[in-house]
GROMACS .gro file of N, CA and C in nm:
model
  363
    1MET      N    1   8.800   7.657  12.071
    1MET     CA    2   8.867   7.690  11.947
    1MET      C    3   8.819   7.827  11.901
    2VAL      N    4   8.911   7.905  11.850
    2VAL     CA    5   8.881   8.039  11.801
    2VAL      C    6   8.900   8.040  11.651
    3ASN      N    7   8.806   8.097  11.580
    3ASN     CA    8   8.815   8.109  11.435
    3ASN      C    9   8.827   8.256  11.401
    4VAL      N   10   8.943   8.296  11.348
    4VAL     CA   11   8.965   8.435  11.309
    4VAL      C   12   8.927   8.448  11.163
    5ARG      N   13   8.825   8.526  11.135
    5ARG     CA   14   8.777   8.545  10.999
    5ARG      C   15   8.805   8.688  10.958
    6ASP      N   16   8.835   8.707  10.830
    6ASP     CA   17   8.861   8.841  10.776
    6ASP      C   18   8.971   8.911  10.855
    7GLN      N   19   9.086   8.848  10.863
    7GLN     CA   20   9.200   8.906  10.934
    7GLN      C   21   9.234   9.041  10.875
    8LYS      N   22   9.246   9.143  10.959
    8LYS     CA   23   9.275   9.277  10.912
    8LYS      C   24   9.407   9.329  10.967
    9ALA      N   25   9.486   9.244  11.026
    9ALA     CA   26   9.617   9.282  11.077
    9ALA      C   27   9.721   9.195  11.009
   10LYS      N   28   9.843   9.248  10.996
   10LYS     CA   29   9.949   9.169  10.935
   10LYS      C   30   9.991   9.055  11.026
   11VAL      N   31   9.990   9.079  11.156
   11VAL     CA   32  10.032   8.978  11.252
   11VAL      C   33   9.929   8.969  11.363
   12ILE      N   34   9.882   8.850  11.391
   12ILE     CA   35   9.795   8.826  11.505
   12ILE      C   36   9.864   8.724  11.594
   13ILE      N   37   9.890   8.762  11.717
   13ILE     CA   38   9.955   8.673  11.813
   13ILE      C   39   9.854   8.641  11.921
   14ASN      N   40   9.824   8.514  11.936
   14ASN     CA   41   9.730   8.471  12.038
   14ASN      C   42   9.809   8.398  12.146
   15ALA      N   43   9.818   8.459  12.263
   15ALA     CA   44   9.889   8.399  12.376
   15ALA      C   45   9.787   8.370  12.484
   16ASP      N   46   9.761   8.242  12.507
   16ASP     CA   47   9.660   8.198  12.602
   16ASP      C   48   9.525   8.254  12.558
   17ARG      N   49   9.468   8.348  12.627
   17ARG     CA   50   9.337   8.401  12.589
   17ARG      C   51   9.345   8.542  12.532
   18ASP      N   52   9.464   8.604  12.538
   18ASP     CA   53   9.480   8.741  12.490
   18ASP      C   54   9.522   8.740  12.343
   19VAL      N   55   9.473   8.836  12.269
   19VAL     CA   56   9.507   8.848  12.128
   19VAL      C   57   9.572   8.984  12.107
   20TYR      N   58   9.685   8.984  12.038
   20TYR     CA   59   9.759   9.107  12.009
   20TYR      C   60   9.762   9.127  11.859
   21LEU      N   61   9.722   9.243  11.814
   21LEU     CA   62   9.721   9.275  11.672
   21LEU      C   63   9.831   9.375  11.641
   22GLN      N   64   9.901   9.351  11.532
   22GLN     CA   65  10.005   9.444  11.489
   22GLN      C   66   9.987   9.473  11.340
   23GLY      N   67  10.019   9.593  11.302
   23GLY     CA   68  10.023   9.627  11.161
   23GLY      C   69   9.889   9.630  11.091
   24SER      N   70   9.789   9.689  11.155
   24SER     CA   71   9.659   9.700  11.089
   24SER      C   72   9.675   9.778  10.959
   25PRO      N   73   9.608   9.735  10.854
   25PRO     CA   74   9.623   9.802  10.726
   25PRO      C   75   9.567   9.944  10.730
   26ASP      N   76   9.631  10.033  10.659
   26ASP     CA   77   9.585  10.171  10.648
   26ASP      C   78   9.542  10.194  10.504
   27PRO      N   79   9.415  10.179  10.474
   27PRO     CA   80   9.372  10.189  10.335
   27PRO      C   81   9.390  10.329  10.275
   28ARG      N   82   9.382  10.434  10.357
   28ARG     CA   83   9.402  10.570  10.303
   28ARG      C   84   9.547  10.589  10.260
   29ARG      N   85   9.641  10.537  10.338
   29ARG     CA   86   9.782  10.546  10.299
   29ARG      C   87   9.804  10.463  10.173
   30ALA      N   88   9.742  10.345  10.167
   30ALA     CA   89   9.754  10.260  10.048
   30ALA      C   90   9.699  10.332   9.924
   31ALA      N   91   9.590  10.405   9.940
   31ALA     CA   92   9.532  10.480   9.828
   31ALA      C   93   9.628  10.589   9.781
   32SER      N   94   9.697  10.654   9.875
   32SER     CA   95   9.797  10.755   9.837
   32SER      C   96   9.913  10.691   9.763
   33GLU      N   97   9.957  10.574   9.810
   33GLU     CA   98  10.065  10.502   9.742
   33GLU      C   99  10.020  10.459   9.603
   34LEU      N  100   9.895  10.420   9.593
   34LEU     CA  101   9.840  10.379   9.464
   34LEU      C  102   9.838  10.496   9.367
   35ARG      N  103   9.796  10.614   9.415
   35ARG     CA  104   9.795  10.733   9.330
   35ARG      C  105   9.936  10.764   9.279
   36ALA      N  106  10.035  10.756   9.368
   36ALA     CA  107  10.174  10.782   9.328
   36ALA      C  108  10.220  10.681   9.223
   37ALA      N  109  10.181  10.555   9.242
   37ALA     CA  110  10.223  10.450   9.149
   37ALA      C  111  10.160  10.466   9.011
   38VAL      N  112  10.032  10.502   9.005
   38VAL     CA  113   9.967  10.513   8.874
   38VAL      C  114  10.009  10.640   8.801
   39THR      N  115  10.057  10.739   8.874
   39THR     CA  116  10.100  10.864   8.811
   39THR      C  117  10.215  10.840   8.714
   40GLY      N  118  10.302  10.746   8.747
   40GLY     CA  119  10.418  10.720   8.663
   40GLY      C  120  10.397  10.619   8.553
   41LEU      N  121  10.276  10.567   8.537
   41LEU     CA  122  10.252  10.464   8.436
   41LEU      C  123  10.239  10.525   8.296
   42ALA      N  124  10.291  10.452   8.198
   42ALA     CA  125  10.278  10.494   8.058
   42ALA      C  126  10.152  10.428   8.002
   43LEU      N  127  10.041  10.499   8.013
   43LEU     CA  128   9.912  10.448   7.966
   43LEU      C  129   9.857  10.540   7.858
   44ASP      N  130   9.773  10.485   7.772
   44ASP     CA  131   9.709  10.571   7.673
   44ASP      C  132   9.615  10.668   7.746
   45PRO      N  133   9.581  10.782   7.683
   45PRO     CA  134   9.503  10.885   7.752
   45PRO      C  135   9.370  10.836   7.810
   46ALA      N  136   9.297  10.753   7.737
   46ALA     CA  137   9.167  10.706   7.787
   46ALA      C  138   9.185  10.617   7.910
   47THR      N  139   9.283  10.528   7.905
   47THR     CA  140   9.309  10.439   8.019
   47THR      C  141   9.357  10.518   8.138
   48SER      N  142   9.444  10.615   8.113
   48SER     CA  143   9.496  10.700   8.220
   48SER      C  144   9.383  10.776   8.289
   49ALA      N  145   9.290  10.828   8.211
   49ALA     CA  146   9.176  10.901   8.269
   49ALA      C  147   9.088  10.807   8.352
   50ALA      N  148   9.064  10.685   8.303
   50ALA     CA  149   8.984  10.588   8.378
   50ALA      C  150   9.053  10.550   8.509
   51VAL      N  151   9.184  10.531   8.504
   51VAL     CA  152   9.262  10.495   8.623
   51VAL      C  153   9.254  10.608   8.726
   52ARG      N  154   9.274  10.731   8.682
   52ARG     CA  155   9.267  10.846   8.775
   52ARG      C  156   9.128  10.858   8.837
   53ALA      N  157   9.025  10.837   8.757
   53ALA     CA  158   8.887  10.845   8.809
   53ALA      C  159   8.863  10.737   8.914
   54ASP      N  160   8.914  10.617   8.891
   54ASP     CA  161   8.895  10.509   8.990
   54ASP      C  162   8.973  10.537   9.118
   55VAL      N  163   9.094  10.591   9.107
   55VAL     CA  164   9.170  10.625   9.228
   55VAL      C  165   9.098  10.736   9.304
   56ASP      N  166   9.043  10.835   9.233
   56ASP     CA  167   8.963  10.940   9.299
   56ASP      C  168   8.847  10.877   9.375
   57GLU      N  169   8.779  10.782   9.311
   57GLU     CA  170   8.663  10.716   9.371
   57GLU      C  171   8.704  10.637   9.496
   58ILE      N  172   8.819  10.571   9.490
   58ILE     CA  173   8.869  10.496   9.606
   58ILE      C  174   8.896  10.593   9.721
   59GLU      N  175   8.966  10.702   9.692
   59GLU     CA  176   8.997  10.799   9.798
   59GLU      C  177   8.870  10.861   9.855
   60ASP      N  178   8.774  10.893   9.770
   60ASP     CA  179   8.646  10.948   9.819
   60ASP      C  180   8.573  10.846   9.906
   61GLY      N  181   8.578  10.719   9.867
   61GLY     CA  182   8.512  10.615   9.944
   61GLY      C  183   8.579  10.585  10.077
   62LEU      N  184   8.703  10.631  10.093
   62LEU     CA  185   8.777  10.611  10.218
   62LEU      C  186   8.775  10.736  10.306
   63ALA      N  187   8.680  10.825  10.282
   63ALA     CA  188   8.672  10.950  10.358
   63ALA      C  189   8.673  10.921  10.508
   64PRO      N  190   8.756  10.996  10.583
   64PRO     CA  191   8.762  10.974  10.728
   64PRO      C  192   8.623  10.993  10.791
   65GLY      N  193   8.590  10.901  10.880
   65GLY     CA  194   8.463  10.911  10.951
   65GLY      C  195   8.345  10.848  10.880
   66ALA      N  196   8.355  10.832  10.749
   66ALA     CA  197   8.241  10.776  10.675
   66ALA      C  198   8.288  10.690  10.558
   67PRO      N  199   8.375  10.591  10.581
   67PRO     CA  200   8.419  10.508  10.469
   67PRO      C  201   8.304  10.427  10.411
   68ASP      N  202   8.308  10.406  10.282
   68ASP     CA  203   8.204  10.331  10.212
   68ASP      C  204   8.270  10.210  10.144
   69PRO      N  205   8.278  10.096  10.214
   69PRO     CA  206   8.347   9.979  10.160
   69PRO      C  207   8.293   9.931  10.025
   70GLN      N  208   8.163   9.939  10.004
   70GLN     CA  209   8.107   9.894   9.875
   70GLN      C  210   8.158   9.982   9.761
   71ARG      N  211   8.160  10.112   9.784
   71ARG     CA  212   8.210  10.206   9.683
   71ARG      C  213   8.357  10.181   9.655
   72VAL      N  214   8.434  10.162   9.761
   72VAL     CA  215   8.578  10.135   9.747
   72VAL      C  216   8.598  10.003   9.671
   73ALA      N  217   8.519   9.902   9.704
   73ALA     CA  218   8.532   9.771   9.639
   73ALA      C  219   8.505   9.781   9.489
   74ARG      N  220   8.398   9.849   9.452
   74ARG     CA  221   8.364   9.863   9.309
   74ARG      C  222   8.476   9.934   9.233
   75ALA      N  223   8.524  10.045   9.288
   75ALA     CA  224   8.629  10.122   9.221
   75ALA      C  225   8.760  10.044   9.216
   76THR      N  226   8.792   9.973   9.323
   76THR     CA  227   8.917   9.896   9.327
   76THR      C  228   8.912   9.780   9.229
   77GLU      N  229   8.798   9.714   9.220
   77GLU     CA  230   8.785   9.604   9.124
   77GLU      C  231   8.795   9.656   8.980
   78ARG      N  232   8.728   9.767   8.953
   78ARG     CA  233   8.734   9.828   8.819
   78ARG      C  234   8.878   9.868   8.785
   79LEU      N  235   8.945   9.934   8.881
   79LEU     CA  236   9.083   9.978   8.861
   79LEU      C  237   9.175   9.860   8.837
   80THR      N  238   9.162   9.756   8.917
   80THR     CA  239   9.249   9.639   8.903
   80THR      C  240   9.230   9.575   8.767
   81GLY      N  241   9.107   9.565   8.721
   81GLY     CA  242   9.081   9.510   8.588
   81GLY      C  243   9.142   9.595   8.478
   82THR      N  244   9.129   9.725   8.489
   82THR     CA  245   9.187   9.816   8.390
   82THR      C  246   9.339   9.802   8.386
   83LEU      N  247   9.401   9.800   8.504
   83LEU     CA  248   9.547   9.787   8.512
   83LEU      C  249   9.593   9.652   8.459
   84GLU      N  250   9.515   9.549   8.485
   84GLU     CA  251   9.549   9.415   8.436
   84GLU      C  252   9.544   9.411   8.283
   85ARG      N  253   9.436   9.464   8.226
   85ARG     CA  254   9.422   9.466   8.079
   85ARG      C  255   9.531   9.549   8.013
   86ALA      N  256   9.576   9.655   8.080
   86ALA     CA  257   9.680   9.741   8.024
   86ALA      C  258   9.820   9.682   8.043
   87GLY      N  259   9.829   9.572   8.118
   87GLY     CA  260   9.960   9.510   8.143
   87GLY      C  261  10.039   9.577   8.253
   88ALA      N  262   9.977   9.674   8.321
   88ALA     CA  263  10.049   9.752   8.422
   88ALA      C  264  10.078   9.672   8.549
   89LEU      N  265   9.992   9.577   8.584
   89LEU     CA  266  10.018   9.498   8.705
   89LEU      C  267  10.145   9.417   8.689
   90ALA      N  268  10.169   9.368   8.569
   90ALA     CA  269  10.289   9.289   8.543
   90ALA      C  270  10.414   9.377   8.537
   91THR      N  271  10.402   9.495   8.478
   91THR     CA  272  10.521   9.579   8.460
   91THR      C  273  10.555   9.663   8.582
   92ALA      N  274  10.455   9.712   8.654
   92ALA     CA  275  10.482   9.799   8.770
   92ALA      C  276  10.506   9.718   8.897
   93GLY      N  277  10.459   9.595   8.900
   93GLY     CA  278  10.486   9.506   9.012
   93GLY      C  279  10.434   9.555   9.146
   94ALA      N  280  10.522   9.548   9.246
   94ALA     CA  281  10.484   9.574   9.386
   94ALA      C  282  10.431   9.716   9.407
   95ALA      N  283  10.475   9.811   9.326
   95ALA     CA  284  10.429   9.949   9.344
   95ALA      C  285  10.277   9.959   9.331
   96LEU      N  286  10.219   9.874   9.248
   96LEU     CA  287  10.072   9.869   9.233
   96LEU      C  288  10.010   9.759   9.319
   97VAL      N  289  10.072   9.643   9.318
   97VAL     CA  290  10.013   9.526   9.383
   97VAL      C  291  10.004   9.544   9.534
   98THR      N  292  10.107   9.601   9.596
   98THR     CA  293  10.106   9.615   9.742
   98THR      C  294   9.991   9.701   9.792
   99PRO      N  295   9.971   9.823   9.738
   99PRO     CA  296   9.856   9.901   9.787
   99PRO      C  297   9.721   9.839   9.750
  100LEU      N  298   9.711   9.776   9.634
  100LEU     CA  299   9.586   9.708   9.597
  100LEU      C  300   9.558   9.593   9.693
  101ARG      N  301   9.662   9.520   9.731
  101ARG     CA  302   9.646   9.409   9.826
  101ARG      C  303   9.604   9.462   9.964
  102THR      N  304   9.661   9.576  10.005
  102THR     CA  305   9.624   9.636  10.134
  102THR      C  306   9.477   9.676  10.134
  103ILE      N  307   9.434   9.743  10.028
  103ILE     CA  308   9.294   9.785  10.019
  103ILE      C  309   9.202   9.663  10.013
  104GLY      N  310   9.239   9.564   9.931
  104GLY     CA  311   9.160   9.442   9.923
  104GLY      C  312   9.149   9.371  10.057
  105GLY      N  313   9.259   9.369  10.132
  105GLY     CA  314   9.257   9.308  10.265
  105GLY      C  315   9.170   9.385  10.362
  106TRP      N  316   9.175   9.518  10.354
  106TRP     CA  317   9.091   9.602  10.440
  106TRP      C  318   8.943   9.578  10.412
  107LEU      N  319   8.911   9.552  10.287
  107LEU     CA  320   8.772   9.529  10.248
  107LEU      C  321   8.718   9.396  10.300
  108GLY      N  322   8.806   9.306  10.338
  108GLY     CA  323   8.761   9.175  10.387
  108GLY      C  324   8.698   9.094  10.276
  109SER      N  325   8.587   9.028  10.304
  109SER     CA  326   8.525   8.939  10.205
  109SER      C  327   8.479   9.014  10.080
  110VAL      N  328   8.447   9.141  10.093
  110VAL     CA  329   8.406   9.222   9.978
  110VAL      C  330   8.523   9.240   9.881
  111GLY      N  331   8.646   9.238   9.932
  111GLY     CA  332   8.764   9.259   9.849
  111GLY      C  333   8.826   9.132   9.793
  112GLU      N  334   8.763   9.017   9.816
  112GLU     CA  335   8.821   8.891   9.769
  112GLU      C  336   8.839   8.886   9.618
  113SER      N  337   8.747   8.944   9.543
  113SER     CA  338   8.759   8.941   9.397
  113SER      C  339   8.881   9.021   9.352
  114VAL      N  340   8.910   9.132   9.421
  114VAL     CA  341   9.029   9.212   9.389
  114VAL      C  342   9.154   9.130   9.417
  115LEU      N  343   9.159   9.067   9.532
  115LEU     CA  344   9.277   8.990   9.570
  115LEU      C  345   9.303   8.876   9.473
  116ARG      N  346   9.197   8.814   9.421
  116ARG     CA  347   9.213   8.704   9.325
  116ARG      C  348   9.269   8.754   9.191
  117MET      N  349   9.247   8.881   9.158
  117MET     CA  350   9.295   8.936   9.031
  117MET      C  351   9.444   8.970   9.034
  118LEU      N  352   9.501   8.980   9.153
  118LEU     CA  353   9.639   9.026   9.166
  118LEU      C  354   9.738   8.913   9.140
  119PRO      N  355   9.854   8.947   9.083
  119PRO     CA  356   9.958   8.845   9.063
  119PRO      C  357   9.999   8.783   9.196
  120GLY      N  358  10.022   8.655   9.194
  120GLY     CA  359  10.064   8.585   9.315
  120GLY      C  360   9.949   8.547   9.405
  121ALA      N  361   9.826   8.568   9.359
  121ALA     CA  362   9.709   8.537   9.443
  121ALA      C  363   9.683   8.388   9.448
   0.00000   0.00000   0.00000
């Protein structure tokens, strides 16, 4: 029996003994999508500044060659909480939830708290 833990692909096909992975998450692309989504939000100035700072922190933590999952997790959790309190997760929908879910999935067990905060979790 095989136990797949912390799945990081959208589709895993196991045929006999071979495993095929498709659609691995791209957290850097998700961070770019997240930046685009938060840019259009109608937030008060203080919340907007906090959101931008957290997205900056996520992108910095995803630096090519030296990603820092703990840093990304902290910033993503903080950002998700801020967006939730501002009501943005409910109003912006998939534009925010999809990239947050991708980043949370990439983080594996460290990102579970983020995934639990998202609508539909």
